[in-house]
Amino acid sequence: MKIGFLSLGCPKNLVDGEVMLGLARDAGHEVVNDASSADVLVVNTCAFIDSAKQESIDAILEMAALKRDGRCSRLVVTGCLAERYRDDLKKEIPEIDVTLGTGDVEGIVDAIDPRSAVRGPLPDATTVQTVPLTFFRGAGDPAGRRSADGGQRLPDYLYDADTPRLLTTPKHFAYVKVAEGCDYTCAFCIIPTLRGKYRSRTAESIVREARTLAERGVRELLLISQDTTFYGIDRGERGALARLLRELNAVDGLRWIRLLYLYPTTITDDVLEAMAECEKVCRYVDLPLQHASAPVLKAMRRPGNRRTYDALLGRIRRRVPGVTLRTTLIVGFPGETREDFAELESFVADTHFDHLGVFTYSHEEGTRAFGLADDVPPAEKRRRRNALMARQKTIVARAHRARIGEEVDVLLDGPSPDHPLVLQGRLEGQAPDIDSVTYLTDCDPSRFTGGDLIRARLVQARGYDLVAAPVAL
């Protein structure tokens, strides 16, 4: 069978998609890039916030249209939206043959096998044109999975080093899930329901996978989970992440090891020491803090306040000189006052984050916050987001000007998608897909390839991006 695969959402979802592709390939199926030439279409969905759900629904409807036109025989929907609304999806979009939730990754081979299909007439082409997003608000059982005793059965799937996997990232970097699930009860988040309890992989499995990836040409390893600094704690292994970093630092072929998705209460000194001491571990801390006002953080069921966050960030900067700090924030959470936002704005102005993402609060059924009044108007949410991003743009511009003339290592990703004759890469402080980039100028692009690590000098700043020239060729 020819399989067309579309994966949406976060890198954690991407890894699930790569595993499904690997399983399908090992079962003898062929993965194709053109959806119109596929026998089976698979949409791996996200359902974290409204905009992600809408993107997933739109993608499913687009693929459903191909099936109605007779271009494919099966449509499979996987991932978080399928976990959350599996029965409702099939009811509203009858072109869907199979839904697989986040705990059903290994079921992909059976799902794409036409012998498992229940044949019947396809719906008329006019039957399904749009599905209003409001349908998926308050629809029945959010997860759609119940155990025999009526309690909710949470996903428990966890891949390992022996699981087939087909990388969809550029060949020189790859994401590695060190754990799955989450034990926190943040009021705005549905992830524990969709992904289950936190469960860590063994260090042996992760290191073995890292060695295999390095042998295949991967130079940058990005360690991910819902809370990467919680790694090993669920297994009673205190200090497990620091030990893992030191083991990975010894893997031949790797150049950078990057940590994503850290948590303010689980960043320990031994992890910071490993980051400072291990040559390959990027001095990069991705720390989604969400807010700085104590009342809002309390309502979010998040730890800390402005004072404790200032202390934490100061400790990180002292222990890891030259560290890059990235955070994400939420504005417009229920009950957020102008005073709360002013404190958040002051926090951003004083902290000088290197990278900042700001989201407007999305009122999601199945979360603890859904019972609160969504009392900040959408226009005000957007205004607050824009105000923070405008301030951040000024902070970054000032910081970039101060770096002009600095010598840096640049990991090349390849030709720029916007400027084919210009090479695009990243510094140690720039993660793929979520951060700014560094363009390489004054060189022959044909002499380099993705994954090359070269020495360059920063010569210019363009908004959030930087421009560098090779020091020596």
Tab-separated table of C-alpha atoms in Angstrom:
chain	number	residue	atom	x	y	z
A	1	MET	CA	0.000	0.000	0.000
A	2	LYS	CA	1.096	3.603	-0.617
A	3	ILE	CA	0.768	5.617	2.589
A	4	GLY	CA	0.360	9.398	2.728
A	5	PHE	CA	1.068	10.787	6.182
A	6	LEU	CA	0.418	14.245	7.640
A	7	SER	CA	1.589	14.975	11.198
A	8	LEU	CA	0.465	18.086	13.099
A	9	GLY	CA	1.313	19.535	16.491
A	10	CYS	CA	4.331	19.305	18.758
A	11	PRO	CA	7.587	17.316	18.414
A	12	LYS	CA	6.199	14.721	20.845
A	13	ASN	CA	3.412	14.051	18.351
A	14	LEU	CA	5.983	14.059	15.555
A	15	VAL	CA	7.881	11.201	17.203
A	16	ASP	CA	4.658	9.183	17.444
A	17	GLY	CA	4.169	9.797	13.734
A	18	GLU	CA	7.710	8.687	12.924
A	19	VAL	CA	7.146	5.473	14.875
A	20	MET	CA	3.922	4.806	12.961
A	21	LEU	CA	5.754	5.384	9.684
A	22	GLY	CA	8.501	3.000	10.775
A	23	LEU	CA	5.992	0.312	11.665
A	24	ALA	CA	4.204	0.775	8.340
A	25	ARG	CA	7.456	0.612	6.386
A	26	ASP	CA	8.565	-2.559	8.187
A	27	ALA	CA	5.194	-4.100	7.317
A	28	GLY	CA	6.028	-3.583	3.635
A	29	HIS	CA	4.097	-0.403	2.909
A	30	GLU	CA	5.505	2.514	0.906
A	31	VAL	CA	5.455	6.076	2.242
A	32	VAL	CA	4.694	8.716	-0.421
A	33	ASN	CA	4.880	12.500	-0.265
A	34	ASP	CA	1.936	13.209	-2.564
A	35	ALA	CA	-1.376	12.668	-0.793
A	36	SER	CA	-3.244	12.351	-4.096
A	37	SER	CA	-1.190	9.258	-5.011
A	38	ALA	CA	-1.708	7.434	-1.689
A	39	ASP	CA	-3.876	4.371	-1.152
A	40	VAL	CA	-4.224	5.176	2.547
A	41	LEU	CA	-4.119	8.619	4.155
A	42	VAL	CA	-3.122	9.092	7.796
A	43	VAL	CA	-3.638	12.369	9.660
A	44	ASN	CA	-1.793	12.553	12.997
A	45	THR	CA	-3.658	15.259	14.914
A	46	CYS	CA	-3.194	17.758	17.744
A	47	ALA	CA	-5.927	18.867	20.169
A	48	PHE	CA	-4.133	21.081	22.688
A	49	ILE	CA	-5.984	24.337	22.015
A	50	ASP	CA	-8.769	25.544	19.714
A	51	SER	CA	-6.459	26.630	16.896
A	52	ALA	CA	-4.729	23.227	16.914
A	53	LYS	CA	-8.072	21.416	16.849
A	54	GLN	CA	-9.259	23.569	13.951
A	55	GLU	CA	-6.066	22.884	11.986
A	56	SER	CA	-6.520	19.154	12.577
A	57	ILE	CA	-10.186	19.201	11.528
A	58	ASP	CA	-9.346	21.162	8.390
A	59	ALA	CA	-6.629	18.645	7.490
A	60	ILE	CA	-8.974	15.692	8.033
A	61	LEU	CA	-11.647	17.301	5.840
A	62	GLU	CA	-9.091	17.940	3.108
A	63	MET	CA	-8.038	14.281	3.163
A	64	ALA	CA	-11.689	13.168	3.345
A	65	ALA	CA	-12.307	15.041	0.098
A	66	LEU	CA	-9.570	12.986	-1.583
A	67	LYS	CA	-11.267	9.812	-0.419
A	68	ARG	CA	-14.665	10.975	-1.699
A	69	ASP	CA	-13.028	11.636	-5.061
A	70	GLY	CA	-11.827	8.035	-5.104
A	71	ARG	CA	-8.134	8.896	-4.855
A	72	CYS	CA	-7.599	6.724	-1.786
A	73	SER	CA	-9.376	3.798	-0.176
A	74	ARG	CA	-8.867	4.488	3.529
A	75	LEU	CA	-8.575	7.419	5.911
A	76	VAL	CA	-6.991	6.922	9.330
A	77	VAL	CA	-6.985	9.621	12.018
A	78	THR	CA	-4.495	9.323	14.880
A	79	GLY	CA	-3.103	11.378	17.742
A	80	CYS	CA	-4.578	13.693	20.347
A	81	LEU	CA	-7.784	14.686	18.546
A	82	ALA	CA	-8.536	11.017	17.948
A	83	GLU	CA	-7.804	10.260	21.610
A	84	ARG	CA	-10.113	13.032	22.722
A	85	TYR	CA	-13.042	12.640	20.310
A	86	ARG	CA	-12.680	9.261	18.607
A	87	ASP	CA	-16.365	8.347	18.361
A	88	ASP	CA	-17.516	11.879	17.601
A	89	LEU	CA	-14.983	12.228	14.775
A	90	LYS	CA	-16.240	9.129	12.975
A	91	LYS	CA	-19.838	10.256	13.449
A	92	GLU	CA	-19.247	13.734	12.028
A	93	ILE	CA	-16.782	12.691	9.303
A	94	PRO	CA	-17.943	9.292	8.024
A	95	GLU	CA	-15.066	9.062	5.542
A	96	ILE	CA	-12.835	8.151	8.518
A	97	ASP	CA	-12.271	4.387	8.640
A	98	VAL	CA	-10.208	4.129	11.846
A	99	THR	CA	-9.281	6.395	14.767
A	100	LEU	CA	-6.181	5.620	16.831
A	101	GLY	CA	-5.538	7.475	20.091
A	102	THR	CA	-2.175	8.295	21.633
A	103	GLY	CA	-2.008	4.879	23.272
A	104	ASP	CA	-2.758	3.018	20.039
A	105	VAL	CA	0.405	3.819	18.063
A	106	GLU	CA	1.206	0.157	17.431
A	107	GLY	CA	-2.222	-0.347	15.855
A	108	ILE	CA	-1.255	1.597	12.744
A	109	VAL	CA	-0.405	-1.499	10.665
A	110	ASP	CA	-3.841	-3.044	11.199
A	111	ALA	CA	-5.453	0.348	10.623
A	112	ILE	CA	-3.969	0.769	7.155
A	113	ASP	CA	-4.574	-2.845	6.085
A	114	PRO	CA	-7.566	-2.794	3.704
A	115	ARG	CA	-8.615	-6.269	4.857
A	116	SER	CA	-9.679	-4.716	8.185
A	117	ALA	CA	-12.002	-2.230	6.452
A	118	VAL	CA	-15.754	-2.505	6.681
A	119	ARG	CA	-16.814	-1.838	3.124
A	120	GLY	CA	-19.834	0.215	2.328
A	121	PRO	CA	-20.972	3.060	0.102
A	122	LEU	CA	-19.064	6.303	0.513
A	123	PRO	CA	-21.132	9.297	1.615
A	124	ASP	CA	-22.265	11.719	-1.008
A	125	ALA	CA	-19.674	14.382	-1.764
A	126	THR	CA	-21.925	17.024	-0.262
A	127	THR	CA	-22.442	15.166	3.021
A	128	VAL	CA	-19.388	16.517	4.830
A	129	GLN	CA	-18.222	19.979	3.918
A	130	THR	CA	-17.378	21.545	7.273
A	131	VAL	CA	-17.501	20.500	10.881
A	132	PRO	CA	-18.005	23.403	13.285
A	133	LEU	CA	-15.388	23.526	15.997
A	134	THR	CA	-18.175	24.142	18.505
A	135	PHE	CA	-19.251	20.535	17.994
A	136	PHE	CA	-16.065	19.383	19.693
A	137	ARG	CA	-16.668	21.550	22.750
A	138	GLY	CA	-18.478	19.592	25.412
A	139	ALA	CA	-18.867	16.517	23.231
A	140	GLY	CA	-19.576	13.474	25.368
A	141	ASP	CA	-16.603	11.703	26.925
A	142	PRO	CA	-13.542	13.831	26.057
A	143	ALA	CA	-11.166	10.873	25.912
A	144	GLY	CA	-13.704	8.352	24.698
A	145	ARG	CA	-12.056	5.521	26.648
A	146	ARG	CA	-13.470	3.831	29.708
A	147	SER	CA	-12.237	0.893	31.725
A	148	ALA	CA	-14.476	-1.996	32.748
A	149	ASP	CA	-15.275	-0.370	36.090
A	150	GLY	CA	-16.352	2.877	34.422
A	151	GLY	CA	-13.177	4.778	35.267
A	152	GLN	CA	-11.130	6.470	32.584
A	153	ARG	CA	-8.466	4.261	30.991
A	154	LEU	CA	-5.434	6.408	30.299
A	155	PRO	CA	-2.913	5.738	27.510
A	156	ASP	CA	0.203	3.834	28.600
A	157	TYR	CA	2.145	3.318	25.346
A	158	LEU	CA	5.897	4.035	25.396
A	159	TYR	CA	8.284	3.309	22.535
A	160	ASP	CA	11.872	2.091	22.991
A	161	ALA	CA	15.159	1.763	21.120
A	162	ASP	CA	13.963	-1.346	19.275
A	163	THR	CA	10.801	0.298	17.914
A	164	PRO	CA	10.964	0.962	14.147
A	165	ARG	CA	11.073	4.658	13.334
A	166	LEU	CA	11.261	6.631	10.091
A	167	LEU	CA	12.704	10.116	10.651
A	168	THR	CA	10.858	13.004	9.021
A	169	THR	CA	13.216	15.729	10.270
A	170	PRO	CA	16.319	16.720	8.306
A	171	LYS	CA	18.823	13.887	8.612
A	172	HIS	CA	21.163	15.793	10.950
A	173	PHE	CA	18.765	16.305	13.877
A	174	ALA	CA	16.167	14.171	15.621
A	175	TYR	CA	13.819	14.323	18.590
A	176	VAL	CA	14.031	11.611	21.242
A	177	LYS	CA	11.238	11.142	23.757
A	178	VAL	CA	12.750	10.375	27.148
A	179	ALA	CA	9.312	9.934	28.723
A	180	GLU	CA	5.617	10.077	27.970
A	181	GLY	CA	2.622	11.485	29.866
A	182	CYS	CA	2.349	13.990	32.701
A	183	ASP	CA	1.545	13.913	36.425
A	184	TYR	CA	0.838	17.634	36.816
A	185	THR	CA	-2.653	19.122	37.082
A	186	CYS	CA	-2.189	22.516	35.416
A	187	ALA	CA	-5.652	24.048	35.151
A	188	PHE	CA	-5.362	25.003	31.459
A	189	CYS	CA	-3.937	21.704	30.184
A	190	ILE	CA	-5.608	18.550	28.825
A	191	ILE	CA	-2.337	16.632	28.254
A	192	PRO	CA	-2.581	14.255	31.279
A	193	THR	CA	-5.955	13.089	29.968
A	194	LEU	CA	-4.633	12.624	26.448
A	195	ARG	CA	-1.221	11.158	27.280
A	196	GLY	CA	-1.637	9.397	30.628
A	197	LYS	CA	0.630	9.317	33.664
A	198	TYR	CA	4.320	10.213	33.427
A	199	ARG	CA	6.498	7.226	32.535
A	200	SER	CA	10.227	7.373	31.824
A	201	ARG	CA	12.195	5.242	29.432
A	202	THR	CA	15.320	3.534	30.723
A	203	ALA	CA	18.630	5.302	30.213
A	204	GLU	CA	19.926	2.224	28.410
A	205	SER	CA	17.111	2.470	25.848
A	206	ILE	CA	17.671	6.189	25.255
A	207	VAL	CA	21.455	5.888	24.899
A	208	ARG	CA	21.074	2.941	22.532
A	209	GLU	CA	18.657	4.926	20.385
A	210	ALA	CA	21.048	7.892	20.429
A	211	ARG	CA	23.911	5.721	19.190
A	212	THR	CA	21.755	4.361	16.367
A	213	LEU	CA	20.702	7.869	15.357
A	214	ALA	CA	24.302	9.132	15.452
A	215	GLU	CA	25.366	6.248	13.205
A	216	ARG	CA	22.659	7.374	10.753
A	217	GLY	CA	24.095	10.893	10.608
A	218	VAL	CA	22.168	12.689	13.355
A	219	ARG	CA	24.319	15.437	14.844
A	220	GLU	CA	21.814	17.187	17.115
A	221	LEU	CA	19.674	15.283	19.589
A	222	LEU	CA	16.661	17.044	21.094
A	223	LEU	CA	15.417	15.416	24.298
A	224	ILE	CA	11.695	15.913	24.839
A	225	SER	CA	8.855	14.950	27.161
A	226	GLN	CA	6.071	16.821	28.898
A	227	ASP	CA	8.558	17.667	31.677
A	228	THR	CA	12.056	16.561	30.726
A	229	THR	CA	13.557	17.464	34.108
A	230	PHE	CA	11.112	15.034	35.772
A	231	TYR	CA	12.887	12.217	33.919
A	232	GLY	CA	13.524	9.207	36.164
A	233	ILE	CA	11.714	10.606	39.199
A	234	ASP	CA	8.682	8.423	38.455
A	235	ARG	CA	11.029	5.423	38.623
A	236	GLY	CA	12.565	6.561	41.908
A	237	GLU	CA	15.818	7.502	40.127
A	238	ARG	CA	16.881	10.851	41.515
A	239	GLY	CA	19.622	12.480	39.453
A	240	ALA	CA	18.729	10.353	36.417
A	241	LEU	CA	18.676	13.225	33.914
A	242	ALA	CA	22.141	14.498	34.821
A	243	ARG	CA	23.539	10.973	34.511
A	244	LEU	CA	21.779	10.532	31.173
A	245	LEU	CA	23.261	13.777	29.829
A	246	ARG	CA	26.761	12.645	30.739
A	247	GLU	CA	26.219	9.283	29.043
A	248	LEU	CA	24.873	10.927	25.902
A	249	ASN	CA	27.804	13.353	25.915
A	250	ALA	CA	30.055	10.349	25.285
A	251	VAL	CA	28.146	9.141	22.206
A	252	ASP	CA	30.384	9.376	19.144
A	253	GLY	CA	29.042	11.467	16.282
A	254	LEU	CA	26.720	13.728	18.253
A	255	ARG	CA	27.620	17.436	18.307
A	256	TRP	CA	24.718	18.994	20.224
A	257	ILE	CA	22.340	17.616	22.842
A	258	ARG	CA	19.424	19.938	23.570
A	259	LEU	CA	16.842	19.810	26.374
A	260	LEU	CA	13.286	20.972	25.709
A	261	TYR	CA	10.280	21.333	28.035
A	262	LEU	CA	11.760	21.835	31.499
A	263	TYR	CA	9.769	22.618	34.661
A	264	PRO	CA	10.599	25.227	37.325
A	265	THR	CA	10.451	22.878	40.328
A	266	THR	CA	12.478	20.025	38.811
A	267	ILE	CA	15.543	21.876	37.486
A	268	THR	CA	18.221	20.610	39.856
A	269	ASP	CA	21.805	21.750	40.284
A	270	ASP	CA	23.203	18.467	38.975
A	271	VAL	CA	21.407	19.026	35.653
A	272	LEU	CA	22.772	22.572	35.442
A	273	GLU	CA	26.256	21.282	36.268
A	274	ALA	CA	26.027	18.708	33.485
A	275	MET	CA	24.874	21.429	31.102
A	276	ALA	CA	27.814	23.629	32.055
A	277	GLU	CA	30.428	20.861	32.010
A	278	CYS	CA	29.431	18.607	29.098
A	279	GLU	CA	30.817	19.878	25.818
A	280	LYS	CA	27.925	18.593	23.697
A	281	VAL	CA	25.044	19.642	25.953
A	282	CYS	CA	23.656	22.949	24.718
A	283	ARG	CA	23.570	25.782	27.228
A	284	TYR	CA	19.896	26.218	26.485
A	285	VAL	CA	17.023	26.200	28.981
A	286	ASP	CA	13.482	25.937	27.624
A	287	LEU	CA	11.352	26.751	30.651
A	288	PRO	CA	7.617	27.372	30.056
A	289	LEU	CA	6.728	29.572	33.062
A	290	GLN	CA	3.240	30.591	31.820
A	291	HIS	CA	2.935	33.705	34.016
A	292	ALA	CA	4.581	35.750	36.782
A	293	SER	CA	1.621	36.988	38.859
A	294	ALA	CA	1.118	34.894	42.004
A	295	PRO	CA	-2.740	34.953	41.857
A	296	VAL	CA	-2.762	33.854	38.214
A	297	LEU	CA	-0.159	31.139	38.786
A	298	LYS	CA	-2.185	29.847	41.726
A	299	ALA	CA	-5.339	29.755	39.608
A	300	MET	CA	-3.373	27.954	36.899
A	301	ARG	CA	-2.233	25.415	39.501
A	302	ARG	CA	1.355	26.289	38.696
A	303	PRO	CA	4.149	26.598	41.263
A	304	GLY	CA	6.050	29.759	42.125
A	305	ASN	CA	5.697	33.517	41.831
A	306	ARG	CA	7.710	36.477	40.574
A	307	ARG	CA	10.162	36.276	43.478
A	308	THR	CA	10.849	32.546	43.140
A	309	TYR	CA	11.130	32.799	39.363
A	310	ASP	CA	13.661	35.629	39.641
A	311	ALA	CA	15.697	33.466	42.032
A	312	LEU	CA	15.483	30.417	39.748
A	313	LEU	CA	16.548	32.305	36.631
A	314	GLY	CA	19.397	33.926	38.540
A	315	ARG	CA	20.597	30.504	39.707
A	316	ILE	CA	20.474	29.143	36.165
A	317	ARG	CA	22.476	32.052	34.806
A	318	ARG	CA	25.100	31.758	37.540
A	319	ARG	CA	25.579	28.019	37.130
A	320	VAL	CA	25.489	27.997	33.307
A	321	PRO	CA	27.392	31.065	32.043
A	322	GLY	CA	26.186	32.152	28.617
A	323	VAL	CA	22.948	30.176	28.880
A	324	THR	CA	20.103	30.915	26.466
A	325	LEU	CA	16.717	31.262	28.184
A	326	ARG	CA	13.463	30.522	26.436
A	327	THR	CA	9.971	30.653	27.947
A	328	THR	CA	6.321	30.599	26.938
A	329	LEU	CA	3.561	32.626	28.590
A	330	ILE	CA	-0.240	32.611	28.589
A	331	VAL	CA	-2.235	35.848	28.639
A	332	GLY	CA	-5.953	36.184	29.263
A	333	PHE	CA	-6.324	33.333	31.738
A	334	PRO	CA	-9.651	33.580	33.630
A	335	GLY	CA	-9.417	36.276	36.288
A	336	GLU	CA	-6.232	37.883	34.897
A	337	THR	CA	-6.535	41.552	35.843
A	338	ARG	CA	-4.749	44.561	34.406
A	339	GLU	CA	-2.521	44.487	37.505
A	340	ASP	CA	-1.663	40.835	36.879
A	341	PHE	CA	-0.744	41.609	33.294
A	342	ALA	CA	1.317	44.622	34.347
A	343	GLU	CA	3.361	42.358	36.617
A	344	LEU	CA	3.876	39.921	33.749
A	345	GLU	CA	4.939	42.755	31.460
A	346	SER	CA	7.394	43.984	34.080
A	347	PHE	CA	8.769	40.446	34.457
A	348	VAL	CA	9.444	40.196	30.714
A	349	ALA	CA	11.049	43.641	30.649
A	350	ASP	CA	13.360	42.857	33.577
A	351	THR	CA	14.293	39.250	32.731
A	352	HIS	CA	15.427	39.694	29.115
A	353	PHE	CA	14.534	36.269	27.785
A	354	ASP	CA	16.413	35.292	24.633
A	355	HIS	CA	13.313	33.661	23.155
A	356	LEU	CA	9.696	34.228	24.118
A	357	GLY	CA	6.432	32.694	22.949
A	358	VAL	CA	3.092	34.145	24.068
A	359	PHE	CA	-0.250	32.357	23.732
A	360	THR	CA	-3.728	33.702	24.294
A	361	TYR	CA	-5.674	31.518	26.710
A	362	SER	CA	-7.891	28.895	25.069
A	363	HIS	CA	-10.915	27.732	27.079
A	364	GLU	CA	-10.743	23.936	26.774
A	365	GLU	CA	-13.339	21.426	27.917
A	366	GLY	CA	-11.922	18.654	30.075
A	367	THR	CA	-9.528	21.026	31.885
A	368	ARG	CA	-9.917	22.304	35.429
A	369	ALA	CA	-10.097	25.882	34.151
A	370	PHE	CA	-13.129	25.127	31.985
A	371	GLY	CA	-15.387	25.678	34.992
A	372	LEU	CA	-14.082	29.235	35.357
A	373	ALA	CA	-15.564	32.194	33.543
A	374	ASP	CA	-13.572	32.993	30.394
A	375	ASP	CA	-13.810	36.641	31.359
A	376	VAL	CA	-10.990	38.316	29.412
A	377	PRO	CA	-12.405	39.410	26.028
A	378	PRO	CA	-10.643	37.967	22.957
A	379	ALA	CA	-9.618	41.430	21.757
A	380	GLU	CA	-8.006	42.155	25.124
A	381	LYS	CA	-6.171	38.821	25.047
A	382	ARG	CA	-4.730	39.723	21.642
A	383	ARG	CA	-3.799	43.212	22.825
A	384	ARG	CA	-1.897	41.802	25.794
A	385	ARG	CA	-0.097	39.272	23.621
A	386	ASN	CA	0.891	41.943	21.115
A	387	ALA	CA	2.147	44.210	23.905
A	388	LEU	CA	4.429	41.493	25.271
A	389	MET	CA	5.763	40.586	21.841
A	390	ALA	CA	6.446	44.240	20.999
A	391	ARG	CA	8.449	44.577	24.192
A	392	GLN	CA	10.300	41.338	23.455
A	393	LYS	CA	11.199	42.531	19.962
A	394	THR	CA	12.904	45.585	21.458
A	395	ILE	CA	14.789	43.414	23.977
A	396	VAL	CA	16.029	41.047	21.258
A	397	ALA	CA	17.091	43.883	18.950
A	398	ARG	CA	19.227	45.378	21.707
A	399	ALA	CA	20.767	42.010	22.572
A	400	HIS	CA	21.540	41.238	18.927
A	401	ARG	CA	23.276	44.560	18.369
A	402	ALA	CA	25.576	43.756	21.285
A	403	ARG	CA	26.572	40.447	19.661
A	404	ILE	CA	27.720	41.816	16.305
A	405	GLY	CA	31.357	40.788	15.784
A	406	GLU	CA	31.114	37.730	18.068
A	407	GLU	CA	32.542	34.419	16.805
A	408	VAL	CA	30.068	31.536	17.029
A	409	ASP	CA	29.510	27.933	15.958
A	410	VAL	CA	26.725	27.544	13.385
A	411	LEU	CA	25.038	24.204	12.715
A	412	LEU	CA	23.866	24.339	9.116
A	413	ASP	CA	20.348	23.166	8.271
A	414	GLY	CA	20.721	23.725	4.516
A	415	PRO	CA	19.516	26.272	1.971
A	416	SER	CA	17.033	28.822	3.251
A	417	PRO	CA	13.466	27.976	2.156
A	418	ASP	CA	12.975	31.676	1.419
A	419	HIS	CA	16.366	32.332	-0.215
A	420	PRO	CA	17.752	29.179	-1.935
A	421	LEU	CA	21.154	30.773	-2.553
A	422	VAL	CA	21.576	31.575	1.153
A	423	LEU	CA	22.423	28.958	3.762
A	424	GLN	CA	20.382	28.755	6.946
A	425	GLY	CA	21.605	27.444	10.274
A	426	ARG	CA	21.330	27.814	14.004
A	427	LEU	CA	23.445	28.755	16.969
A	428	GLU	CA	23.672	26.716	20.159
A	429	GLY	CA	20.945	29.006	21.506
A	430	GLN	CA	18.514	28.395	18.621
A	431	ALA	CA	16.305	25.306	18.582
A	432	PRO	CA	14.826	24.119	15.268
A	433	ASP	CA	11.332	25.206	14.271
A	434	ILE	CA	10.562	27.280	17.390
A	435	ASP	CA	13.379	29.841	17.524
A	436	SER	CA	14.965	32.353	15.188
A	437	VAL	CA	17.656	31.284	12.695
A	438	THR	CA	21.105	32.396	11.548
A	439	TYR	CA	21.782	33.014	7.848
A	440	LEU	CA	25.251	32.337	6.463
A	441	THR	CA	26.508	34.797	3.882
A	442	ASP	CA	29.737	35.382	1.919
A	443	CYS	CA	30.242	31.707	1.095
A	444	ASP	CA	29.612	29.160	-1.641
A	445	PRO	CA	26.496	27.169	-0.618
A	446	SER	CA	27.601	24.187	-2.720
A	447	ARG	CA	30.547	23.598	-0.367
A	448	PHE	CA	28.344	22.845	2.633
A	449	THR	CA	25.628	20.405	3.613
A	450	GLY	CA	23.091	20.115	6.396
A	451	GLY	CA	24.749	19.037	9.628
A	452	ASP	CA	28.030	20.846	9.044
A	453	LEU	CA	29.221	22.771	12.101
A	454	ILE	CA	31.276	25.782	11.082
A	455	ARG	CA	32.899	28.738	12.779
A	456	ALA	CA	31.470	32.113	11.796
A	457	ARG	CA	31.307	35.747	12.871
A	458	LEU	CA	28.014	37.552	13.461
A	459	VAL	CA	27.805	40.498	11.075
A	460	GLN	CA	24.188	41.659	11.121
A	461	ALA	CA	20.796	41.299	12.799
A	462	ARG	CA	17.523	41.115	10.884
A	463	GLY	CA	14.631	41.260	13.308
A	464	TYR	CA	14.788	38.113	15.410
A	465	ASP	CA	17.289	36.474	13.017
A	466	LEU	CA	21.054	36.857	12.719
A	467	VAL	CA	23.465	36.950	9.796
A	468	ALA	CA	26.961	35.438	9.995
A	469	ALA	CA	29.974	35.028	7.717
A	470	PRO	CA	32.440	32.113	7.883
A	471	VAL	CA	35.655	32.909	9.724
A	472	ALA	CA	37.784	30.569	7.618
A	473	LEU	CA	36.989	28.185	4.771
